[in-house]
PDB file of C-alpha atoms in Angstrom:
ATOM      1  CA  UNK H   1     -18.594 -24.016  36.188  1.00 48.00           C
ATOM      2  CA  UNK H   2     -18.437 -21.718  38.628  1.00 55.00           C
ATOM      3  CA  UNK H   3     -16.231 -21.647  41.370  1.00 62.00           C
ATOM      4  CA  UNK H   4     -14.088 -23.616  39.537  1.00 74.00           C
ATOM      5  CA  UNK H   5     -11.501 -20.543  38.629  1.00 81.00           C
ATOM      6  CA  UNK H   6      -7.651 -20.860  38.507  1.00 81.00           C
ATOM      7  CA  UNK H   7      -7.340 -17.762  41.004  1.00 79.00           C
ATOM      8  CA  UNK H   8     -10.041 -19.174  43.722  1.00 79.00           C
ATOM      9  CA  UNK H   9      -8.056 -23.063  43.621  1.00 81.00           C
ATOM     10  CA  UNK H  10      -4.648 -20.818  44.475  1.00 80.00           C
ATOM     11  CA  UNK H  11      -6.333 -19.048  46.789  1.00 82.00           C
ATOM     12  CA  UNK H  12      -7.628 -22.071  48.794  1.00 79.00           C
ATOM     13  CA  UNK H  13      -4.086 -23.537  48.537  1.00 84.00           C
ATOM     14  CA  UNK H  14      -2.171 -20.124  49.462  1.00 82.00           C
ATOM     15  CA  UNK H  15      -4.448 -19.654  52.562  1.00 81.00           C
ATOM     16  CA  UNK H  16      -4.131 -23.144  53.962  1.00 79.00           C
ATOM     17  CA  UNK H  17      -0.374 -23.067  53.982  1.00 81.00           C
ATOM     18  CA  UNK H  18      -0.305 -19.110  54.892  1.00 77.00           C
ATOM     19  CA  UNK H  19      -2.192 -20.680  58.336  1.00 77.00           C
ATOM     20  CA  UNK H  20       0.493 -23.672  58.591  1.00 79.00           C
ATOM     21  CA  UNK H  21       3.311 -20.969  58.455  1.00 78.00           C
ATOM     22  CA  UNK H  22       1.421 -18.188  60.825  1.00 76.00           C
ATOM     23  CA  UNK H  23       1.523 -21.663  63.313  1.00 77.00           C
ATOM     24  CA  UNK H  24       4.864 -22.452  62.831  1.00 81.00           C
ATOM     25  CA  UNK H  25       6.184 -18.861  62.888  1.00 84.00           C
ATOM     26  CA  UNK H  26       4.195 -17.651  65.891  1.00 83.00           C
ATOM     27  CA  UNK H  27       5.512 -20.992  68.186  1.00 82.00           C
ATOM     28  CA  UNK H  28       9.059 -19.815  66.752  1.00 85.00           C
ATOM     29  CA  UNK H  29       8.609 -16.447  68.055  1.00 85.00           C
ATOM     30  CA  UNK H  30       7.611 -17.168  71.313  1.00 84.00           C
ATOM     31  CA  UNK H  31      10.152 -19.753  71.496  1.00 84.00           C
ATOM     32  CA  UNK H  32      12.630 -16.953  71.243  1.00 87.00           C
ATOM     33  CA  UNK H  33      10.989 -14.427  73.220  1.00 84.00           C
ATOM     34  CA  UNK H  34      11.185 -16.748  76.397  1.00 82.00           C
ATOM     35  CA  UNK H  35      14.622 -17.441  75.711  1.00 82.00           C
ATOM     36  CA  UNK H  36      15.878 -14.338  75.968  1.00 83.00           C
ATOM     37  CA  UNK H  37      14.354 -13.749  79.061  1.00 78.00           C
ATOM     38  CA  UNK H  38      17.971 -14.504  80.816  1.00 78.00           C
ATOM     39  CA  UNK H  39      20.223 -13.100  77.891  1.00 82.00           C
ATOM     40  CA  UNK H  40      19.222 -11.053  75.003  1.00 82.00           C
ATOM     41  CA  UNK H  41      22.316 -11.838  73.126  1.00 84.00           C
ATOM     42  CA  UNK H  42      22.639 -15.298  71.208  1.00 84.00           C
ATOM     43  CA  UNK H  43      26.215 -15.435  71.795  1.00 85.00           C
ATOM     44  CA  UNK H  44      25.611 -15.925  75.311  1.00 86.00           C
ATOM     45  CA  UNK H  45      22.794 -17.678  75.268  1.00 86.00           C
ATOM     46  CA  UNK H  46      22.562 -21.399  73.610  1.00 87.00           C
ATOM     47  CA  UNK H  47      18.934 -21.635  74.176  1.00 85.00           C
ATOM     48  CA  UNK H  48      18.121 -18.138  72.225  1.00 86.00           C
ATOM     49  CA  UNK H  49      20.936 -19.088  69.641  1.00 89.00           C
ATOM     50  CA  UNK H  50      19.001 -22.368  68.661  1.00 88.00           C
ATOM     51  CA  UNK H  51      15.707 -20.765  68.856  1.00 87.00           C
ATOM     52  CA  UNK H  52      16.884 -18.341  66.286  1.00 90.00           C
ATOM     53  CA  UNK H  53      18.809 -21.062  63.855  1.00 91.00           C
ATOM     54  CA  UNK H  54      15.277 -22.893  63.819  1.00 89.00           C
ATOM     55  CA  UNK H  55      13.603 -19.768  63.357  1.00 89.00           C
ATOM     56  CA  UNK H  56      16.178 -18.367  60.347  1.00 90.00           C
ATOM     57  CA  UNK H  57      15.506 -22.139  58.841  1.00 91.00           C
ATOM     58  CA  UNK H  58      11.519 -21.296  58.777  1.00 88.00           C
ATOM     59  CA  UNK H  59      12.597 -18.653  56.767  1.00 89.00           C
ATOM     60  CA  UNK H  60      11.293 -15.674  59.310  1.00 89.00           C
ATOM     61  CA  UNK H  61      12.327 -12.444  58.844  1.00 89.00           C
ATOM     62  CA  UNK H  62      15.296 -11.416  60.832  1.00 88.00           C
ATOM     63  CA  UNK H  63      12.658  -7.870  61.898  1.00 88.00           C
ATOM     64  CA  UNK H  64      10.438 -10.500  62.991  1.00 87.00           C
ATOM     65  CA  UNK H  65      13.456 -12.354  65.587  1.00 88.00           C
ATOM     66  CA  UNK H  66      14.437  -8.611  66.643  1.00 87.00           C
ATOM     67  CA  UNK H  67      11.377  -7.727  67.565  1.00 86.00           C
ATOM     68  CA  UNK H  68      10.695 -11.139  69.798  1.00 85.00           C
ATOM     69  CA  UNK H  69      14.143 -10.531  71.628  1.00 85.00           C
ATOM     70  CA  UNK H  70      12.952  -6.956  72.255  1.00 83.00           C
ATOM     71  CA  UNK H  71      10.001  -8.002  73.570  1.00 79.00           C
ATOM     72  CA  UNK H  72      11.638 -10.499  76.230  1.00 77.00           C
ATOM     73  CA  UNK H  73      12.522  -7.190  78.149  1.00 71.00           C
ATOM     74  CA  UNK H  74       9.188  -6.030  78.426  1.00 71.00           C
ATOM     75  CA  UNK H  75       6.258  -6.534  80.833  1.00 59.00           C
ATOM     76  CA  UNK H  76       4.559  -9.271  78.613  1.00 57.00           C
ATOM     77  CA  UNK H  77       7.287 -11.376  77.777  1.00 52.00           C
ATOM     78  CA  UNK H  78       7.289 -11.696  81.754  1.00 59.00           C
ATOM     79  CA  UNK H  79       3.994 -13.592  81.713  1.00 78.00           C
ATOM     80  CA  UNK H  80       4.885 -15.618  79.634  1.00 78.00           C
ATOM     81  CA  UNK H  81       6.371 -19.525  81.281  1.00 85.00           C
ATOM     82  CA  UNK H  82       7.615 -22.849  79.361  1.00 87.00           C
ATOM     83  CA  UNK H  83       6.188 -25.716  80.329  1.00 91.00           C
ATOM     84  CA  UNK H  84       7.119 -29.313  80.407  1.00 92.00           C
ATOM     85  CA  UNK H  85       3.886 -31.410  80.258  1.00 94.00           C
ATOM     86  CA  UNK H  86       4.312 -35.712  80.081  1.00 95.00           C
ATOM     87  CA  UNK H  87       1.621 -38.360  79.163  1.00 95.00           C
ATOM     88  CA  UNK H  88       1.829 -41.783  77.998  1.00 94.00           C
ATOM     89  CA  UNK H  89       0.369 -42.955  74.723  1.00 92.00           C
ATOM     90  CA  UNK H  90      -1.328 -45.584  73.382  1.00 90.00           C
ATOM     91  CA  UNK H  91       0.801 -48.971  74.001  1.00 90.00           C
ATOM     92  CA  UNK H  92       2.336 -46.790  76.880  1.00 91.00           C
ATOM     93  CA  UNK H  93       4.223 -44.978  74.575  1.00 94.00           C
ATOM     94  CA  UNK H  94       6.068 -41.936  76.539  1.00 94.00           C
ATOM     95  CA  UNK H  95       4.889 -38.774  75.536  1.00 94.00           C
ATOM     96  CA  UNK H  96       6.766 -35.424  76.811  1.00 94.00           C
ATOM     97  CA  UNK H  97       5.613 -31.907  75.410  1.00 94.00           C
ATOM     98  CA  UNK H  98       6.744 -28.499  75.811  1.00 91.00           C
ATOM     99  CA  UNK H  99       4.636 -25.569  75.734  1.00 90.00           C
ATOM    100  CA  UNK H 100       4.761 -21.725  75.901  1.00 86.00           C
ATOM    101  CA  UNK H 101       1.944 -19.964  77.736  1.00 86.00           C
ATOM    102  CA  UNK H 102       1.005 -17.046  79.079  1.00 83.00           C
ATOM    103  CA  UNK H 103      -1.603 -19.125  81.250  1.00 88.00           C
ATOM    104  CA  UNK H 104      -0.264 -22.107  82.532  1.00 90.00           C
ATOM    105  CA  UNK H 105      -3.981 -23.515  83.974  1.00 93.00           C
ATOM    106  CA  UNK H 106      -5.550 -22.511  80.298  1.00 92.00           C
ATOM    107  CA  UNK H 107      -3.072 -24.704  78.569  1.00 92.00           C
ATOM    108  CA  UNK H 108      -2.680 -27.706  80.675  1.00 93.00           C
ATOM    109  CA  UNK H 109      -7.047 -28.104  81.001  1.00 94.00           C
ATOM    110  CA  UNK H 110      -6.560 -27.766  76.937  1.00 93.00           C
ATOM    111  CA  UNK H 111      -3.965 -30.609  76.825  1.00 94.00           C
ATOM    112  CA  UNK H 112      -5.524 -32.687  79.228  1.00 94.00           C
ATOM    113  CA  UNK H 113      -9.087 -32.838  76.819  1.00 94.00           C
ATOM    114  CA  UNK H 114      -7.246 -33.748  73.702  1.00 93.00           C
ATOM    115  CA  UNK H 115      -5.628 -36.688  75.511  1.00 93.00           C
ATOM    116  CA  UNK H 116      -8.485 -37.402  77.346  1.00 93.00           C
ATOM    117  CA  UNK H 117     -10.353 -37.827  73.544  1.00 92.00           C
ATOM    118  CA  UNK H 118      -7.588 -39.079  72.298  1.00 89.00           C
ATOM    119  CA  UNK H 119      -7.412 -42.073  75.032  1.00 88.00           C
ATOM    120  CA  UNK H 120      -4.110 -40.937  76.160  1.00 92.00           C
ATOM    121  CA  UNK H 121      -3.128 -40.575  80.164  1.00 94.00           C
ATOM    122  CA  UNK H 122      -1.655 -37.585  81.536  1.00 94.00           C
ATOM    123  CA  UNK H 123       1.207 -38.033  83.503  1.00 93.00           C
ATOM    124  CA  UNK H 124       2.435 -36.451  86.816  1.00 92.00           C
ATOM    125  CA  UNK H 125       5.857 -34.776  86.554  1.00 91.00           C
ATOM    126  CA  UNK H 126       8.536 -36.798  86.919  1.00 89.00           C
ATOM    127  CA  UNK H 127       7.203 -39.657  85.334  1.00 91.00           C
ATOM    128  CA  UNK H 128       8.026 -39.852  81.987  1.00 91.00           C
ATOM    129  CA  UNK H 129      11.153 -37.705  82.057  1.00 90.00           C
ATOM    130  CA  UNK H 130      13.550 -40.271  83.408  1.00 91.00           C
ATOM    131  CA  UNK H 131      12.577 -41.795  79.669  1.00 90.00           C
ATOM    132  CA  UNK H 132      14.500 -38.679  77.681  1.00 91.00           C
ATOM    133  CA  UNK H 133      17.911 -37.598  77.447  1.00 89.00           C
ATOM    134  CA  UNK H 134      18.597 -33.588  76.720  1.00 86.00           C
ATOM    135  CA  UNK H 135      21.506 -33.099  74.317  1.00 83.00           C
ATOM    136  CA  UNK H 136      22.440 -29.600  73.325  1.00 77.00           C
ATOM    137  CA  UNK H 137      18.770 -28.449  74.002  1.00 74.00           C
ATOM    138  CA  UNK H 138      16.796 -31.496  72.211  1.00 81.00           C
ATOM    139  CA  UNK H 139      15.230 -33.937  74.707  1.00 86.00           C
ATOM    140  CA  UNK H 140      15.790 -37.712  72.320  1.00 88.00           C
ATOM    141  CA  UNK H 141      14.856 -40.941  73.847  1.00 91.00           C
ATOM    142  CA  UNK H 142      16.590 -43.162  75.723  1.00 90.00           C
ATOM    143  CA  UNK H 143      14.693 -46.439  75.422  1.00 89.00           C
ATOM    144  CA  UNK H 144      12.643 -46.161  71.544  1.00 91.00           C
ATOM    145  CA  UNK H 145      10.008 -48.335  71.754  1.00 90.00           C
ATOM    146  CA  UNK H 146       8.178 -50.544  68.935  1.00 91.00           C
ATOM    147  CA  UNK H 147       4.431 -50.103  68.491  1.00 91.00           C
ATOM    148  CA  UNK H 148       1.764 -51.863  66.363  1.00 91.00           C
ATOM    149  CA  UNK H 149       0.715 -49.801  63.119  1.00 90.00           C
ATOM    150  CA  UNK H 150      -2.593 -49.164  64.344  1.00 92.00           C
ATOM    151  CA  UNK H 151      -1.263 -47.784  67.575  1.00 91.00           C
ATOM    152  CA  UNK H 152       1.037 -45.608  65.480  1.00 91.00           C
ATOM    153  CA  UNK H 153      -1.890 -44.209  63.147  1.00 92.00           C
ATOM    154  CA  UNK H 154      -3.161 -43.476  67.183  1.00 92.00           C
ATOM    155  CA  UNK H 155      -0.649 -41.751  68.414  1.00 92.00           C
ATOM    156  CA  UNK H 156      -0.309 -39.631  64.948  1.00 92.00           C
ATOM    157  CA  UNK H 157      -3.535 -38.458  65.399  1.00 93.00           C
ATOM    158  CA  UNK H 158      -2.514 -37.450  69.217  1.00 93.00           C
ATOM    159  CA  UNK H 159       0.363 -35.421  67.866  1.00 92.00           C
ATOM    160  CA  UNK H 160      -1.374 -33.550  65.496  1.00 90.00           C
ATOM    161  CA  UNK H 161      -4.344 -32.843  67.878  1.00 91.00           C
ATOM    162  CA  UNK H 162      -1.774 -31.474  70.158  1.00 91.00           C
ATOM    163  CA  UNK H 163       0.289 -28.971  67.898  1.00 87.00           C
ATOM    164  CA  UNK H 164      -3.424 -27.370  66.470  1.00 85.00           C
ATOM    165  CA  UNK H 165      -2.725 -25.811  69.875  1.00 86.00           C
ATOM    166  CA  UNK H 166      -1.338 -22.273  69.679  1.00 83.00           C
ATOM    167  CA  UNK H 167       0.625 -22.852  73.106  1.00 86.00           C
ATOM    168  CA  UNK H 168       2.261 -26.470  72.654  1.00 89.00           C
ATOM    169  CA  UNK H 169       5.963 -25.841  71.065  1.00 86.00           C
ATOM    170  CA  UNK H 170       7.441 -29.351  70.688  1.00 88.00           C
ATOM    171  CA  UNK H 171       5.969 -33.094  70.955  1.00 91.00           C
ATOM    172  CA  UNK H 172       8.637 -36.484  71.727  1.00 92.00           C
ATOM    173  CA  UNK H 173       7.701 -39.823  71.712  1.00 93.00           C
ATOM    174  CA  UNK H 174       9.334 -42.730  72.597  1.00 90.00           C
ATOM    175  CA  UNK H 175       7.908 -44.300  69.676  1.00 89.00           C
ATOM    176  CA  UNK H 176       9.921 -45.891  67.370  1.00 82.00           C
ATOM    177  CA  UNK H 177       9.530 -43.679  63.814  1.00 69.00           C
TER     178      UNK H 177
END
């Protein structure tokens, strides 16, 4: 039975949440590194003091948040923009997503294919915002909607097709959980 070892099944396992956590921790990082663009120190800065509580929650080294704050002040950090992208869903389901890019054009063609396969619209700015209220840094909806099971198994598969991208940082929905 080869192939079949203890060691190689742990392996498989250790390496496919290892590339869940690089994901996560890499979003987190950037996250913080555009926030302290303005101010450096989380006291003064609510944005950078969230982005750190999520980031001390995922467990990342506090070496790891230094270093991301550090390298707000550098030349690189300055490429780097947030984005606010919005799309509607199936059932017309608002969609609003955030991303962190150091190409803006790169990221938006990316987001437009995957809901273009995913038969999702984009939306022009503006036009799903009004939908979303931001409270202490968290855009929530205003108005959650119902949608049909099948829909919902849709716009699932939407979601997770859009955070396999390096760049995207948060997905809201006005669906209904």
């Amino acid at each position: 039975m080869s192939g079949h070892s203890h060691a190689k099944n742990v392996q498989h396992k250790k390496n496919a949440i290892d590339k869940k956590k690089s994901a996560v921790f890499g979003k987190l990082l950037k996250a913080i590194t555009v926030s302290a663009r303005s101010e450096s120190n989380p006291e003064f800065n609510p944005t950078l003091r969230s982005a750190v509580d999520k980031a001390k929650q995922y467990n990342i080294p506090s070496d790891s948040i230094e270093r991301a704050i550090k390298k707000s002040s550098e030349k690189d950090a300055s490429q780097l923009e947030e984005l606010t992208l919005e799309a509607y869903g199936p059932e017309g389901v608002a969609i609003l997503i955030t991303a962190i890019t150091d190409n803006s054009n790169r990221t938006i063609g990316e987001v437009k294919t995957i809901l273009k396969k995913t038969d999702a619209k984009w939306a022009e700015p503006g036009s799903v915002l009004w939908a979303f209220a931001k409270n202490n840094n968290e855009w929530t909806p205003k108005f959650p909607q119902n949608i049909s099971a099948e829909n919902l198994q849709k716009l699932n598969n939407l979601i997770e097709n859009l955070e396999d991208n390096d760049d995207i940082t948060n997905i809201i929905t006005s669906a209904k959980k």
